[in-house]
PDB file of C-alpha atoms in Angstrom:
ATOM      1  CA  UNK A   1      -7.332  59.586 -39.747  1.00 72.00           C
ATOM      2  CA  UNK A   2      -5.619  63.040 -38.931  1.00 82.00           C
ATOM      3  CA  UNK A   3      -2.068  63.769 -38.324  1.00 78.00           C
ATOM      4  CA  UNK A   4      -2.002  63.353 -34.378  1.00 81.00           C
ATOM      5  CA  UNK A   5      -3.858  60.006 -34.205  1.00 78.00           C
ATOM      6  CA  UNK A   6      -1.122  58.830 -36.929  1.00 75.00           C
ATOM      7  CA  UNK A   7       1.862  60.171 -34.770  1.00 75.00           C
ATOM      8  CA  UNK A   8       0.124  59.002 -31.696  1.00 68.00           C
ATOM      9  CA  UNK A   9      -0.658  55.334 -32.870  1.00 73.00           C
ATOM     10  CA  UNK A  10       3.377  55.934 -34.562  1.00 72.00           C
ATOM     11  CA  UNK A  11       4.678  56.574 -31.182  1.00 70.00           C
ATOM     12  CA  UNK A  12       2.868  53.827 -28.917  1.00 67.00           C
ATOM     13  CA  UNK A  13       4.302  51.552 -31.568  1.00 62.00           C
ATOM     14  CA  UNK A  14       8.014  52.762 -31.408  1.00 58.00           C
ATOM     15  CA  UNK A  15       7.681  52.272 -27.365  1.00 62.00           C
ATOM     16  CA  UNK A  16       5.792  48.678 -28.419  1.00 58.00           C
ATOM     17  CA  UNK A  17       8.960  48.030 -30.051  1.00 60.00           C
ATOM     18  CA  UNK A  18      11.747  48.955 -28.353  1.00 56.00           C
ATOM     19  CA  UNK A  19       9.689  47.498 -24.810  1.00 56.00           C
ATOM     20  CA  UNK A  20       9.808  44.147 -26.885  1.00 56.00           C
ATOM     21  CA  UNK A  21      13.723  44.707 -27.683  1.00 55.00           C
ATOM     22  CA  UNK A  22      14.821  45.418 -24.127  1.00 60.00           C
ATOM     23  CA  UNK A  23      13.321  42.420 -22.812  1.00 52.00           C
ATOM     24  CA  UNK A  24      14.125  39.980 -25.244  1.00 62.00           C
ATOM     25  CA  UNK A  25      18.021  39.546 -23.306  1.00 70.00           C
ATOM     26  CA  UNK A  26      17.912  36.927 -21.077  1.00 76.00           C
ATOM     27  CA  UNK A  27      19.709  36.269 -17.806  1.00 82.00           C
ATOM     28  CA  UNK A  28      20.018  32.526 -16.817  1.00 82.00           C
ATOM     29  CA  UNK A  29      20.604  31.351 -13.352  1.00 87.00           C
ATOM     30  CA  UNK A  30      21.111  28.492 -10.532  1.00 94.00           C
ATOM     31  CA  UNK A  31      20.394  28.709  -7.254  1.00 96.00           C
ATOM     32  CA  UNK A  32      19.457  26.095  -4.565  1.00 97.00           C
ATOM     33  CA  UNK A  33      15.843  25.808  -2.381  1.00 98.00           C
ATOM     34  CA  UNK A  34      15.173  22.858   0.393  1.00 98.00           C
ATOM     35  CA  UNK A  35      12.523  21.201  -1.418  1.00 98.00           C
ATOM     36  CA  UNK A  36      10.333  19.230   1.212  1.00 98.00           C
ATOM     37  CA  UNK A  37       8.516  16.141  -0.484  1.00 98.00           C
ATOM     38  CA  UNK A  38       6.011  15.326   1.047  1.00 99.00           C
ATOM     39  CA  UNK A  39       4.161  12.009   0.566  1.00 99.00           C
ATOM     40  CA  UNK A  40       0.495  11.950   1.809  1.00 99.00           C
ATOM     41  CA  UNK A  41      -1.121   8.443   1.947  1.00 99.00           C
ATOM     42  CA  UNK A  42      -4.914   7.881   2.412  1.00 99.00           C
ATOM     43  CA  UNK A  43      -7.577   5.320   1.977  1.00 98.00           C
ATOM     44  CA  UNK A  44      -8.302   4.887  -1.621  1.00 98.00           C
ATOM     45  CA  UNK A  45     -12.302   4.247  -0.856  1.00 97.00           C
ATOM     46  CA  UNK A  46     -12.582   7.062   2.466  1.00 98.00           C
ATOM     47  CA  UNK A  47     -10.286   9.314   2.059  1.00 98.00           C
ATOM     48  CA  UNK A  48      -8.680   8.503   5.311  1.00 98.00           C
ATOM     49  CA  UNK A  49      -4.794   9.072   6.052  1.00 99.00           C
ATOM     50  CA  UNK A  50      -3.123   5.734   6.803  1.00 99.00           C
ATOM     51  CA  UNK A  51      -1.566   6.152   9.875  1.00 98.00           C
ATOM     52  CA  UNK A  52       1.794   3.508  10.053  1.00 98.00           C
ATOM     53  CA  UNK A  53       2.243   3.406   5.900  1.00 99.00           C
ATOM     54  CA  UNK A  54       5.653   3.249   4.756  1.00 99.00           C
ATOM     55  CA  UNK A  55       6.757   5.109   2.014  1.00 99.00           C
ATOM     56  CA  UNK A  56       9.699   3.163   0.448  1.00 99.00           C
ATOM     57  CA  UNK A  57      12.089   5.126  -1.874  1.00 98.00           C
ATOM     58  CA  UNK A  58      15.197   4.279  -3.858  1.00 98.00           C
ATOM     59  CA  UNK A  59      17.520   6.476  -4.535  1.00 96.00           C
ATOM     60  CA  UNK A  60      19.700   7.465  -7.741  1.00 95.00           C
ATOM     61  CA  UNK A  61      21.039  10.655  -6.482  1.00 93.00           C
ATOM     62  CA  UNK A  62      19.990  13.799  -7.518  1.00 94.00           C
ATOM     63  CA  UNK A  63      20.982  17.691  -7.193  1.00 95.00           C
ATOM     64  CA  UNK A  64      20.698  18.390  -3.530  1.00 97.00           C
ATOM     65  CA  UNK A  65      23.129  17.824  -0.333  1.00 97.00           C
ATOM     66  CA  UNK A  66      23.451  14.476   0.553  1.00 96.00           C
ATOM     67  CA  UNK A  67      21.856  13.018  -2.999  1.00 96.00           C
ATOM     68  CA  UNK A  68      25.028  10.676  -3.642  1.00 96.00           C
ATOM     69  CA  UNK A  69      25.112   9.154   0.230  1.00 96.00           C
ATOM     70  CA  UNK A  70      21.256   8.237  -0.329  1.00 95.00           C
ATOM     71  CA  UNK A  71      22.472   6.831  -4.103  1.00 95.00           C
ATOM     72  CA  UNK A  72      24.996   4.603  -2.438  1.00 96.00           C
ATOM     73  CA  UNK A  73      23.036   3.355   0.163  1.00 96.00           C
ATOM     74  CA  UNK A  74      20.415   2.918  -2.107  1.00 94.00           C
ATOM     75  CA  UNK A  75      17.661   4.267  -0.503  1.00 96.00           C
ATOM     76  CA  UNK A  76      15.476   5.087   2.343  1.00 98.00           C
ATOM     77  CA  UNK A  77      12.052   4.111   3.968  1.00 98.00           C
ATOM     78  CA  UNK A  78       9.378   6.932   5.378  1.00 99.00           C
ATOM     79  CA  UNK A  79       6.678   5.980   7.935  1.00 99.00           C
ATOM     80  CA  UNK A  80       3.623   7.908   7.991  1.00 99.00           C
ATOM     81  CA  UNK A  81       2.339  10.049  10.902  1.00 98.00           C
ATOM     82  CA  UNK A  82      -1.548   9.940  11.814  1.00 98.00           C
ATOM     83  CA  UNK A  83      -2.124  12.721   9.348  1.00 98.00           C
ATOM     84  CA  UNK A  84      -1.012   9.510   6.706  1.00 99.00           C
ATOM     85  CA  UNK A  85       1.920  12.165   6.243  1.00 99.00           C
ATOM     86  CA  UNK A  86       6.154  11.347   5.512  1.00 99.00           C
ATOM     87  CA  UNK A  87       8.511  14.043   4.333  1.00 98.00           C
ATOM     88  CA  UNK A  88      12.203  14.596   3.310  1.00 98.00           C
ATOM     89  CA  UNK A  89      13.809  17.311   2.665  1.00 98.00           C
ATOM     90  CA  UNK A  90      16.668  18.000   0.130  1.00 98.00           C
ATOM     91  CA  UNK A  91      18.758  20.618   1.122  1.00 98.00           C
ATOM     92  CA  UNK A  92      20.108  23.119  -1.246  1.00 98.00           C
ATOM     93  CA  UNK A  93      18.462  21.360  -4.353  1.00 98.00           C
ATOM     94  CA  UNK A  94      19.371  23.030  -7.675  1.00 97.00           C
ATOM     95  CA  UNK A  95      16.947  25.261  -8.666  1.00 96.00           C
ATOM     96  CA  UNK A  96      17.741  26.945 -12.329  1.00 96.00           C
ATOM     97  CA  UNK A  97      15.818  30.160 -14.252  1.00 93.00           C
ATOM     98  CA  UNK A  98      15.525  32.372 -16.620  1.00 91.00           C
ATOM     99  CA  UNK A  99      14.071  36.301 -16.798  1.00 86.00           C
ATOM    100  CA  UNK A 100      13.604  38.790 -19.006  1.00 81.00           C
ATOM    101  CA  UNK A 101      15.787  41.904 -19.747  1.00 74.00           C
ATOM    102  CA  UNK A 102      12.642  44.250 -17.526  1.00 76.00           C
ATOM    103  CA  UNK A 103      11.251  41.375 -15.681  1.00 72.00           C
ATOM    104  CA  UNK A 104       8.141  40.417 -17.562  1.00 76.00           C
ATOM    105  CA  UNK A 105       9.286  36.440 -17.547  1.00 80.00           C
ATOM    106  CA  UNK A 106      10.350  34.454 -15.206  1.00 82.00           C
ATOM    107  CA  UNK A 107      10.937  30.887 -15.423  1.00 87.00           C
ATOM    108  CA  UNK A 108      11.827  28.736 -12.741  1.00 90.00           C
ATOM    109  CA  UNK A 109      12.041  25.036 -12.533  1.00 94.00           C
ATOM    110  CA  UNK A 110      13.297  22.574  -9.553  1.00 96.00           C
ATOM    111  CA  UNK A 111      15.484  19.691 -10.154  1.00 96.00           C
ATOM    112  CA  UNK A 112      13.873  16.623  -9.029  1.00 97.00           C
ATOM    113  CA  UNK A 113      15.526  14.434  -6.824  1.00 97.00           C
ATOM    114  CA  UNK A 114      16.349  10.709  -8.536  1.00 97.00           C
ATOM    115  CA  UNK A 115      13.947   8.782  -7.100  1.00 98.00           C
ATOM    116  CA  UNK A 116      11.450   5.754  -7.360  1.00 98.00           C
ATOM    117  CA  UNK A 117       8.907   4.939  -4.617  1.00 98.00           C
ATOM    118  CA  UNK A 118       6.272   2.483  -3.701  1.00 98.00           C
ATOM    119  CA  UNK A 119       3.874   2.712  -0.664  1.00 99.00           C
ATOM    120  CA  UNK A 120       2.725  -0.107   1.093  1.00 99.00           C
ATOM    121  CA  UNK A 121       0.871  -0.524   4.428  1.00 99.00           C
ATOM    122  CA  UNK A 122      -0.731  -3.342   6.211  1.00 98.00           C
ATOM    123  CA  UNK A 123      -4.097  -4.420   5.015  1.00 98.00           C
ATOM    124  CA  UNK A 124      -3.601  -2.431   1.577  1.00 98.00           C
ATOM    125  CA  UNK A 125      -2.189  -3.464  -1.939  1.00 98.00           C
ATOM    126  CA  UNK A 126       1.547  -2.580  -2.393  1.00 98.00           C
ATOM    127  CA  UNK A 127       1.274   0.538  -5.094  1.00 98.00           C
ATOM    128  CA  UNK A 128       3.694  -0.133  -8.306  1.00 98.00           C
ATOM    129  CA  UNK A 129       6.987   1.846  -8.364  1.00 97.00           C
ATOM    130  CA  UNK A 130       6.710   5.274  -9.907  1.00 97.00           C
ATOM    131  CA  UNK A 131       9.400   7.610 -11.150  1.00 97.00           C
ATOM    132  CA  UNK A 132       9.244  10.809  -9.299  1.00 95.00           C
ATOM    133  CA  UNK A 133      11.606  12.880 -11.907  1.00 91.00           C
ATOM    134  CA  UNK A 134       8.244  13.578 -14.058  1.00 93.00           C
ATOM    135  CA  UNK A 135       6.308  16.162 -15.264  1.00 92.00           C
ATOM    136  CA  UNK A 136       2.799  14.843 -13.618  1.00 90.00           C
ATOM    137  CA  UNK A 137       5.161  15.355 -10.178  1.00 93.00           C
ATOM    138  CA  UNK A 138       7.116  17.933 -11.935  1.00 90.00           C
ATOM    139  CA  UNK A 139       4.291  20.347 -12.090  1.00 91.00           C
ATOM    140  CA  UNK A 140       3.278  20.198  -8.344  1.00 94.00           C
ATOM    141  CA  UNK A 141       6.586  21.692  -7.185  1.00 97.00           C
ATOM    142  CA  UNK A 142       5.185  24.960  -5.146  1.00 97.00           C
ATOM    143  CA  UNK A 143       7.125  27.534  -3.092  1.00 96.00           C
ATOM    144  CA  UNK A 144       6.645  28.063  -0.397  1.00 97.00           C
ATOM    145  CA  UNK A 145       9.354  31.270   0.272  1.00 97.00           C
ATOM    146  CA  UNK A 146      12.417  32.540  -1.109  1.00 94.00           C
ATOM    147  CA  UNK A 147      14.638  29.135  -0.727  1.00 95.00           C
ATOM    148  CA  UNK A 148      11.905  26.729   0.155  1.00 98.00           C
ATOM    149  CA  UNK A 149      10.147  24.642  -2.125  1.00 98.00           C
ATOM    150  CA  UNK A 150       7.509  22.213  -1.781  1.00 98.00           C
ATOM    151  CA  UNK A 151       5.982  18.620  -3.746  1.00 98.00           C
ATOM    152  CA  UNK A 152       3.262  17.348  -2.384  1.00 98.00           C
ATOM    153  CA  UNK A 153       1.996  13.935  -3.235  1.00 98.00           C
ATOM    154  CA  UNK A 154      -1.159  12.283  -2.388  1.00 98.00           C
ATOM    155  CA  UNK A 155      -1.013   8.501  -2.807  1.00 98.00           C
ATOM    156  CA  UNK A 156      -4.113   6.280  -2.269  1.00 98.00           C
ATOM    157  CA  UNK A 157      -3.960   3.019  -1.231  1.00 99.00           C
ATOM    158  CA  UNK A 158      -6.615   0.204  -1.823  1.00 98.00           C
ATOM    159  CA  UNK A 159      -7.372  -2.271   0.750  1.00 98.00           C
ATOM    160  CA  UNK A 160      -6.991  -5.966   0.046  1.00 95.00           C
ATOM    161  CA  UNK A 161     -10.313  -7.831  -0.884  1.00 82.00           C
TER     162      UNK A 161
END
């Protein structure tokens, strides 16, 4: 190997190590986002949206404006519209993150409301209670815009036989 090649290789290694050292610095942060939780209720067989289904939410509180009042009330019910959709927005919901020194790494996590929910509709079996603060739902949160996130939960209901 020539001296020139060794110098170039050494230069590349030094620059890579320097960037790695600078990027290893971390910035931790806490902020807020409006988290829209949308339930989409459909017929399990056909996939057709179910109008008039009810999402019954038992609230254990959470990290958003009004969470304590929801917990004290015990929860709430959300009726589905003609698209089988029922929504609730958790205002100023906590979101935490970590950024690397050079911005190569960005980790962001939205705190989930402490809800359990069941879904019912006339002519359909009632679902078992599901807990919202589970990895399967956490990974489904999508950033819509700065300050706004959305979690869409598809709930298939089975007909009574």
